[in-house]
């Protein structure tokens, strides 16, 4: 059977004026932070119909920096999202420096054996990075990026799988051309 708690009765289905009452997606990604926005973008590039939900689509405004190690930059590039670290006032990072009792130890990143050039990382403002990832995600034609809060998983206990979600969503300005929120 399907489990539906009482709270589901107060939820609004995911709809816009252009969508039918029974909108179906291949994938639903809950959260459009670093991981969720990347997953949404990659699944969208594969041609899957994707709903990406985030409770607040405004730029995260907290005092935190982001240090992306060389492996993280490489992973972004392999996903086709390497451009997301550009234009956000980032700084290239070539390794670490440790300061202790007036002494300094420099620990550079290793050299790439294929290119002979040193690996590098990047430091930047977390919120700007997240917004660039969300833009890349929303740019995919089959991805719908929406602001909303998941309040229930609709679960089939017979087959032990999630069939869908119930959520509260918020109406935001919608681009007329492609019905995606940016």
PDB file of C-alpha atoms in Angstrom:
ATOM      1  CA  UNK A   1       0.000   0.000   0.000  1.00  0.00           C
ATOM      2  CA  UNK A   2       0.845   3.664  -0.150  1.00  0.00           C
ATOM      3  CA  UNK A   3       1.524   5.624   3.023  1.00  0.00           C
ATOM      4  CA  UNK A   4       0.108   9.169   3.227  1.00  0.00           C
ATOM      5  CA  UNK A   5       0.269  10.981   6.551  1.00  0.00           C
ATOM      6  CA  UNK A   6      -2.440  13.472   7.507  1.00  0.00           C
ATOM      7  CA  UNK A   7      -0.225  16.457   6.607  1.00  0.00           C
ATOM      8  CA  UNK A   8      -0.367  15.523   2.914  1.00  0.00           C
ATOM      9  CA  UNK A   9      -3.952  16.766   2.693  1.00  0.00           C
ATOM     10  CA  UNK A  10      -2.751  20.353   3.190  1.00  0.00           C
ATOM     11  CA  UNK A  11      -0.083  20.237   0.485  1.00  0.00           C
ATOM     12  CA  UNK A  12      -0.264  21.870  -2.913  1.00  0.00           C
ATOM     13  CA  UNK A  13       0.768  19.735  -5.909  1.00  0.00           C
ATOM     14  CA  UNK A  14       3.669  20.855  -8.072  1.00  0.00           C
ATOM     15  CA  UNK A  15       1.910  22.817 -10.793  1.00  0.00           C
ATOM     16  CA  UNK A  16       2.275  25.910 -12.876  1.00  0.00           C
ATOM     17  CA  UNK A  17      -0.405  27.226 -15.224  1.00  0.00           C
ATOM     18  CA  UNK A  18       1.275  25.314 -18.051  1.00  0.00           C
ATOM     19  CA  UNK A  19       1.494  21.939 -16.339  1.00  0.00           C
ATOM     20  CA  UNK A  20      -1.116  19.270 -15.927  1.00  0.00           C
ATOM     21  CA  UNK A  21      -2.339  18.063 -12.543  1.00  0.00           C
ATOM     22  CA  UNK A  22      -0.415  14.810 -12.943  1.00  0.00           C
ATOM     23  CA  UNK A  23       3.042  16.169 -13.700  1.00  0.00           C
ATOM     24  CA  UNK A  24       5.564  13.345 -13.660  1.00  0.00           C
ATOM     25  CA  UNK A  25       9.342  13.540 -13.529  1.00  0.00           C
ATOM     26  CA  UNK A  26      12.031  10.953 -14.124  1.00  0.00           C
ATOM     27  CA  UNK A  27      13.899  12.257 -11.081  1.00  0.00           C
ATOM     28  CA  UNK A  28      13.212  14.553  -8.145  1.00  0.00           C
ATOM     29  CA  UNK A  29      16.194  16.168  -6.455  1.00  0.00           C
ATOM     30  CA  UNK A  30      15.562  17.657  -3.027  1.00  0.00           C
ATOM     31  CA  UNK A  31      17.969  20.497  -2.318  1.00  0.00           C
ATOM     32  CA  UNK A  32      19.700  22.807  -4.797  1.00  0.00           C
ATOM     33  CA  UNK A  33      22.935  23.336  -2.931  1.00  0.00           C
ATOM     34  CA  UNK A  34      26.271  22.250  -4.359  1.00  0.00           C
ATOM     35  CA  UNK A  35      25.387  18.553  -4.741  1.00  0.00           C
ATOM     36  CA  UNK A  36      21.720  18.950  -5.731  1.00  0.00           C
ATOM     37  CA  UNK A  37      22.374  21.575  -8.404  1.00  0.00           C
ATOM     38  CA  UNK A  38      25.162  19.421  -9.894  1.00  0.00           C
ATOM     39  CA  UNK A  39      22.958  16.316  -9.921  1.00  0.00           C
ATOM     40  CA  UNK A  40      20.092  18.252 -11.531  1.00  0.00           C
ATOM     41  CA  UNK A  41      22.351  19.667 -14.255  1.00  0.00           C
ATOM     42  CA  UNK A  42      23.910  16.295 -15.099  1.00  0.00           C
ATOM     43  CA  UNK A  43      20.558  14.457 -15.164  1.00  0.00           C
ATOM     44  CA  UNK A  44      19.104  17.235 -17.319  1.00  0.00           C
ATOM     45  CA  UNK A  45      21.970  16.906 -19.806  1.00  0.00           C
ATOM     46  CA  UNK A  46      21.137  13.214 -20.032  1.00  0.00           C
ATOM     47  CA  UNK A  47      17.664  14.257 -21.208  1.00  0.00           C
ATOM     48  CA  UNK A  48      15.840  13.218 -18.061  1.00  0.00           C
ATOM     49  CA  UNK A  49      12.849  15.183 -16.825  1.00  0.00           C
ATOM     50  CA  UNK A  50      13.997  16.553 -13.458  1.00  0.00           C
ATOM     51  CA  UNK A  51      12.352  18.524 -10.686  1.00  0.00           C
ATOM     52  CA  UNK A  52      14.890  20.229  -8.407  1.00  0.00           C
ATOM     53  CA  UNK A  53      13.400  21.605  -5.192  1.00  0.00           C
ATOM     54  CA  UNK A  54      15.029  24.117  -2.875  1.00  0.00           C
ATOM     55  CA  UNK A  55      13.400  25.725   0.135  1.00  0.00           C
ATOM     56  CA  UNK A  56      15.081  29.070  -0.578  1.00  0.00           C
ATOM     57  CA  UNK A  57      16.396  29.996  -4.029  1.00  0.00           C
ATOM     58  CA  UNK A  58      17.979  33.248  -2.893  1.00  0.00           C
ATOM     59  CA  UNK A  59      21.762  33.429  -2.814  1.00  0.00           C
ATOM     60  CA  UNK A  60      22.996  31.862   0.416  1.00  0.00           C
ATOM     61  CA  UNK A  61      24.238  34.750   2.543  1.00  0.00           C
ATOM     62  CA  UNK A  62      26.387  33.400   5.288  1.00  0.00           C
ATOM     63  CA  UNK A  63      29.941  34.028   6.260  1.00  0.00           C
ATOM     64  CA  UNK A  64      31.600  31.032   4.697  1.00  0.00           C
ATOM     65  CA  UNK A  65      34.176  30.575   2.010  1.00  0.00           C
ATOM     66  CA  UNK A  66      34.555  27.600  -0.214  1.00  0.00           C
ATOM     67  CA  UNK A  67      37.840  25.846  -0.903  1.00  0.00           C
ATOM     68  CA  UNK A  68      37.542  23.452  -3.775  1.00  0.00           C
ATOM     69  CA  UNK A  69      40.448  21.015  -3.850  1.00  0.00           C
ATOM     70  CA  UNK A  70      41.985  19.927  -7.181  1.00  0.00           C
ATOM     71  CA  UNK A  71      39.906  16.733  -7.198  1.00  0.00           C
ATOM     72  CA  UNK A  72      36.727  18.789  -6.786  1.00  0.00           C
ATOM     73  CA  UNK A  73      37.654  21.062  -9.695  1.00  0.00           C
ATOM     74  CA  UNK A  74      38.405  18.009 -11.818  1.00  0.00           C
ATOM     75  CA  UNK A  75      35.025  16.482 -10.925  1.00  0.00           C
ATOM     76  CA  UNK A  76      33.230  19.723 -11.887  1.00  0.00           C
ATOM     77  CA  UNK A  77      35.029  19.764 -15.225  1.00  0.00           C
ATOM     78  CA  UNK A  78      34.106  16.121 -15.899  1.00  0.00           C
ATOM     79  CA  UNK A  79      30.450  17.012 -15.218  1.00  0.00           C
ATOM     80  CA  UNK A  80      30.689  19.941 -17.638  1.00  0.00           C
ATOM     81  CA  UNK A  81      30.337  22.468 -14.810  1.00  0.00           C
ATOM     82  CA  UNK A  82      33.887  23.825 -14.708  1.00  0.00           C
ATOM     83  CA  UNK A  83      32.693  27.276 -15.799  1.00  0.00           C
ATOM     84  CA  UNK A  84      30.761  27.635 -12.536  1.00  0.00           C
ATOM     85  CA  UNK A  85      33.919  28.629 -10.663  1.00  0.00           C
ATOM     86  CA  UNK A  86      34.580  31.521 -13.052  1.00  0.00           C
ATOM     87  CA  UNK A  87      33.243  35.036 -12.619  1.00  0.00           C
ATOM     88  CA  UNK A  88      32.611  34.685  -8.870  1.00  0.00           C
ATOM     89  CA  UNK A  89      35.715  36.527  -7.611  1.00  0.00           C
ATOM     90  CA  UNK A  90      37.551  33.267  -6.986  1.00  0.00           C
ATOM     91  CA  UNK A  91      41.221  32.913  -6.119  1.00  0.00           C
ATOM     92  CA  UNK A  92      43.449  30.112  -7.399  1.00  0.00           C
ATOM     93  CA  UNK A  93      44.912  27.962  -4.660  1.00  0.00           C
ATOM     94  CA  UNK A  94      48.206  26.124  -5.241  1.00  0.00           C
ATOM     95  CA  UNK A  95      48.500  24.320  -1.915  1.00  0.00           C
ATOM     96  CA  UNK A  96      48.716  25.012   1.792  1.00  0.00           C
ATOM     97  CA  UNK A  97      50.896  27.031   4.132  1.00  0.00           C
ATOM     98  CA  UNK A  98      51.170  26.130   7.795  1.00  0.00           C
ATOM     99  CA  UNK A  99      52.292  28.757  10.272  1.00  0.00           C
ATOM    100  CA  UNK A 100      53.420  27.724  13.746  1.00  0.00           C
ATOM    101  CA  UNK A 101      55.522  29.623  16.284  1.00  0.00           C
ATOM    102  CA  UNK A 102      56.790  32.053  13.673  1.00  0.00           C
ATOM    103  CA  UNK A 103      57.764  29.335  11.216  1.00  0.00           C
ATOM    104  CA  UNK A 104      56.165  28.542   7.887  1.00  0.00           C
ATOM    105  CA  UNK A 105      55.827  25.263   5.992  1.00  0.00           C
ATOM    106  CA  UNK A 106      54.565  25.410   2.408  1.00  0.00           C
ATOM    107  CA  UNK A 107      52.800  22.314   1.057  1.00  0.00           C
ATOM    108  CA  UNK A 108      52.143  22.703  -2.682  1.00  0.00           C
ATOM    109  CA  UNK A 109      49.693  20.521  -4.557  1.00  0.00           C
ATOM    110  CA  UNK A 110      51.418  17.799  -6.600  1.00  0.00           C
ATOM    111  CA  UNK A 111      52.246  18.090 -10.274  1.00  0.00           C
ATOM    112  CA  UNK A 112      49.986  16.568 -12.902  1.00  0.00           C
ATOM    113  CA  UNK A 113      52.028  13.724 -14.439  1.00  0.00           C
ATOM    114  CA  UNK A 114      50.304  14.131 -17.816  1.00  0.00           C
ATOM    115  CA  UNK A 115      50.659  17.902 -18.289  1.00  0.00           C
ATOM    116  CA  UNK A 116      53.649  18.542 -16.028  1.00  0.00           C
ATOM    117  CA  UNK A 117      51.771  21.500 -14.531  1.00  0.00           C
ATOM    118  CA  UNK A 118      50.864  21.685 -10.845  1.00  0.00           C
ATOM    119  CA  UNK A 119      47.306  20.911  -9.811  1.00  0.00           C
ATOM    120  CA  UNK A 120      45.378  23.832  -8.352  1.00  0.00           C
ATOM    121  CA  UNK A 121      42.266  24.452  -6.326  1.00  0.00           C
ATOM    122  CA  UNK A 122      40.001  27.482  -6.013  1.00  0.00           C
ATOM    123  CA  UNK A 123      38.678  29.587  -3.153  1.00  0.00           C
ATOM    124  CA  UNK A 124      35.517  31.671  -3.514  1.00  0.00           C
ATOM    125  CA  UNK A 125      32.296  32.873  -1.912  1.00  0.00           C
ATOM    126  CA  UNK A 126      30.009  29.899  -1.286  1.00  0.00           C
ATOM    127  CA  UNK A 127      26.785  31.743  -2.211  1.00  0.00           C
ATOM    128  CA  UNK A 128      28.050  32.903  -5.608  1.00  0.00           C
ATOM    129  CA  UNK A 129      29.216  29.389  -6.408  1.00  0.00           C
ATOM    130  CA  UNK A 130      25.834  27.892  -5.488  1.00  0.00           C
ATOM    131  CA  UNK A 131      24.035  30.467  -7.663  1.00  0.00           C
ATOM    132  CA  UNK A 132      26.235  29.641 -10.687  1.00  0.00           C
ATOM    133  CA  UNK A 133      25.534  25.937 -10.179  1.00  0.00           C
ATOM    134  CA  UNK A 134      21.781  26.652  -9.964  1.00  0.00           C
ATOM    135  CA  UNK A 135      21.976  28.689 -13.183  1.00  0.00           C
ATOM    136  CA  UNK A 136      23.704  25.783 -14.931  1.00  0.00           C
ATOM    137  CA  UNK A 137      21.055  23.427 -13.595  1.00  0.00           C
ATOM    138  CA  UNK A 138      18.133  25.641 -14.661  1.00  0.00           C
ATOM    139  CA  UNK A 139      19.666  26.114 -18.120  1.00  0.00           C
ATOM    140  CA  UNK A 140      18.853  22.493 -18.955  1.00  0.00           C
ATOM    141  CA  UNK A 141      15.602  22.318 -20.940  1.00  0.00           C
ATOM    142  CA  UNK A 142      14.291  19.276 -19.055  1.00  0.00           C
ATOM    143  CA  UNK A 143      14.999  20.641 -15.563  1.00  0.00           C
ATOM    144  CA  UNK A 144      12.445  22.532 -13.486  1.00  0.00           C
ATOM    145  CA  UNK A 145      14.056  24.398 -10.581  1.00  0.00           C
ATOM    146  CA  UNK A 146      11.415  25.295  -8.006  1.00  0.00           C
ATOM    147  CA  UNK A 147      11.258  26.777  -4.547  1.00  0.00           C
ATOM    148  CA  UNK A 148       9.376  24.542  -2.164  1.00  0.00           C
ATOM    149  CA  UNK A 149       9.577  22.368   0.916  1.00  0.00           C
ATOM    150  CA  UNK A 150       9.086  18.617   0.847  1.00  0.00           C
ATOM    151  CA  UNK A 151       6.699  17.612   3.638  1.00  0.00           C
ATOM    152  CA  UNK A 152       6.159  13.964   2.792  1.00  0.00           C
ATOM    153  CA  UNK A 153       7.609  11.056   0.879  1.00  0.00           C
ATOM    154  CA  UNK A 154       4.969   8.911  -0.779  1.00  0.00           C
ATOM    155  CA  UNK A 155       6.280   5.417  -0.155  1.00  0.00           C
ATOM    156  CA  UNK A 156       5.213   2.032  -1.483  1.00  0.00           C
ATOM    157  CA  UNK A 157       6.020  -0.421   1.280  1.00  0.00           C
ATOM    158  CA  UNK A 158       5.225  -3.426  -0.879  1.00  0.00           C
ATOM    159  CA  UNK A 159       8.137  -2.690  -3.238  1.00  0.00           C
ATOM    160  CA  UNK A 160      10.140  -0.556  -0.754  1.00  0.00           C
ATOM    161  CA  UNK A 161      10.404   2.440  -3.041  1.00  0.00           C
ATOM    162  CA  UNK A 162       9.539   6.115  -3.081  1.00  0.00           C
ATOM    163  CA  UNK A 163       6.734   6.883  -5.538  1.00  0.00           C
ATOM    164  CA  UNK A 164       6.761  10.642  -5.179  1.00  0.00           C
ATOM    165  CA  UNK A 165       6.559  13.565  -2.814  1.00  0.00           C
ATOM    166  CA  UNK A 166       4.106  16.003  -1.341  1.00  0.00           C
ATOM    167  CA  UNK A 167       5.319  19.541  -0.900  1.00  0.00           C
ATOM    168  CA  UNK A 168       4.530  23.139  -0.220  1.00  0.00           C
ATOM    169  CA  UNK A 169       5.733  25.274  -3.071  1.00  0.00           C
ATOM    170  CA  UNK A 170       6.024  28.962  -3.691  1.00  0.00           C
ATOM    171  CA  UNK A 171       5.070  30.851  -6.829  1.00  0.00           C
ATOM    172  CA  UNK A 172       8.025  32.797  -8.186  1.00  0.00           C
ATOM    173  CA  UNK A 173       8.461  34.845 -11.351  1.00  0.00           C
ATOM    174  CA  UNK A 174       8.531  32.417 -14.246  1.00  0.00           C
ATOM    175  CA  UNK A 175      10.249  32.922 -17.558  1.00  0.00           C
ATOM    176  CA  UNK A 176       7.536  32.905 -20.206  1.00  0.00           C
ATOM    177  CA  UNK A 177       9.633  31.109 -22.765  1.00  0.00           C
ATOM    178  CA  UNK A 178      10.603  27.964 -20.904  1.00  0.00           C
ATOM    179  CA  UNK A 179       8.716  27.959 -17.591  1.00  0.00           C
ATOM    180  CA  UNK A 180      11.860  27.601 -15.468  1.00  0.00           C
ATOM    181  CA  UNK A 181      12.700  29.631 -12.415  1.00  0.00           C
ATOM    182  CA  UNK A 182      16.164  31.160 -12.383  1.00  0.00           C
TER     183      UNK A 182
END
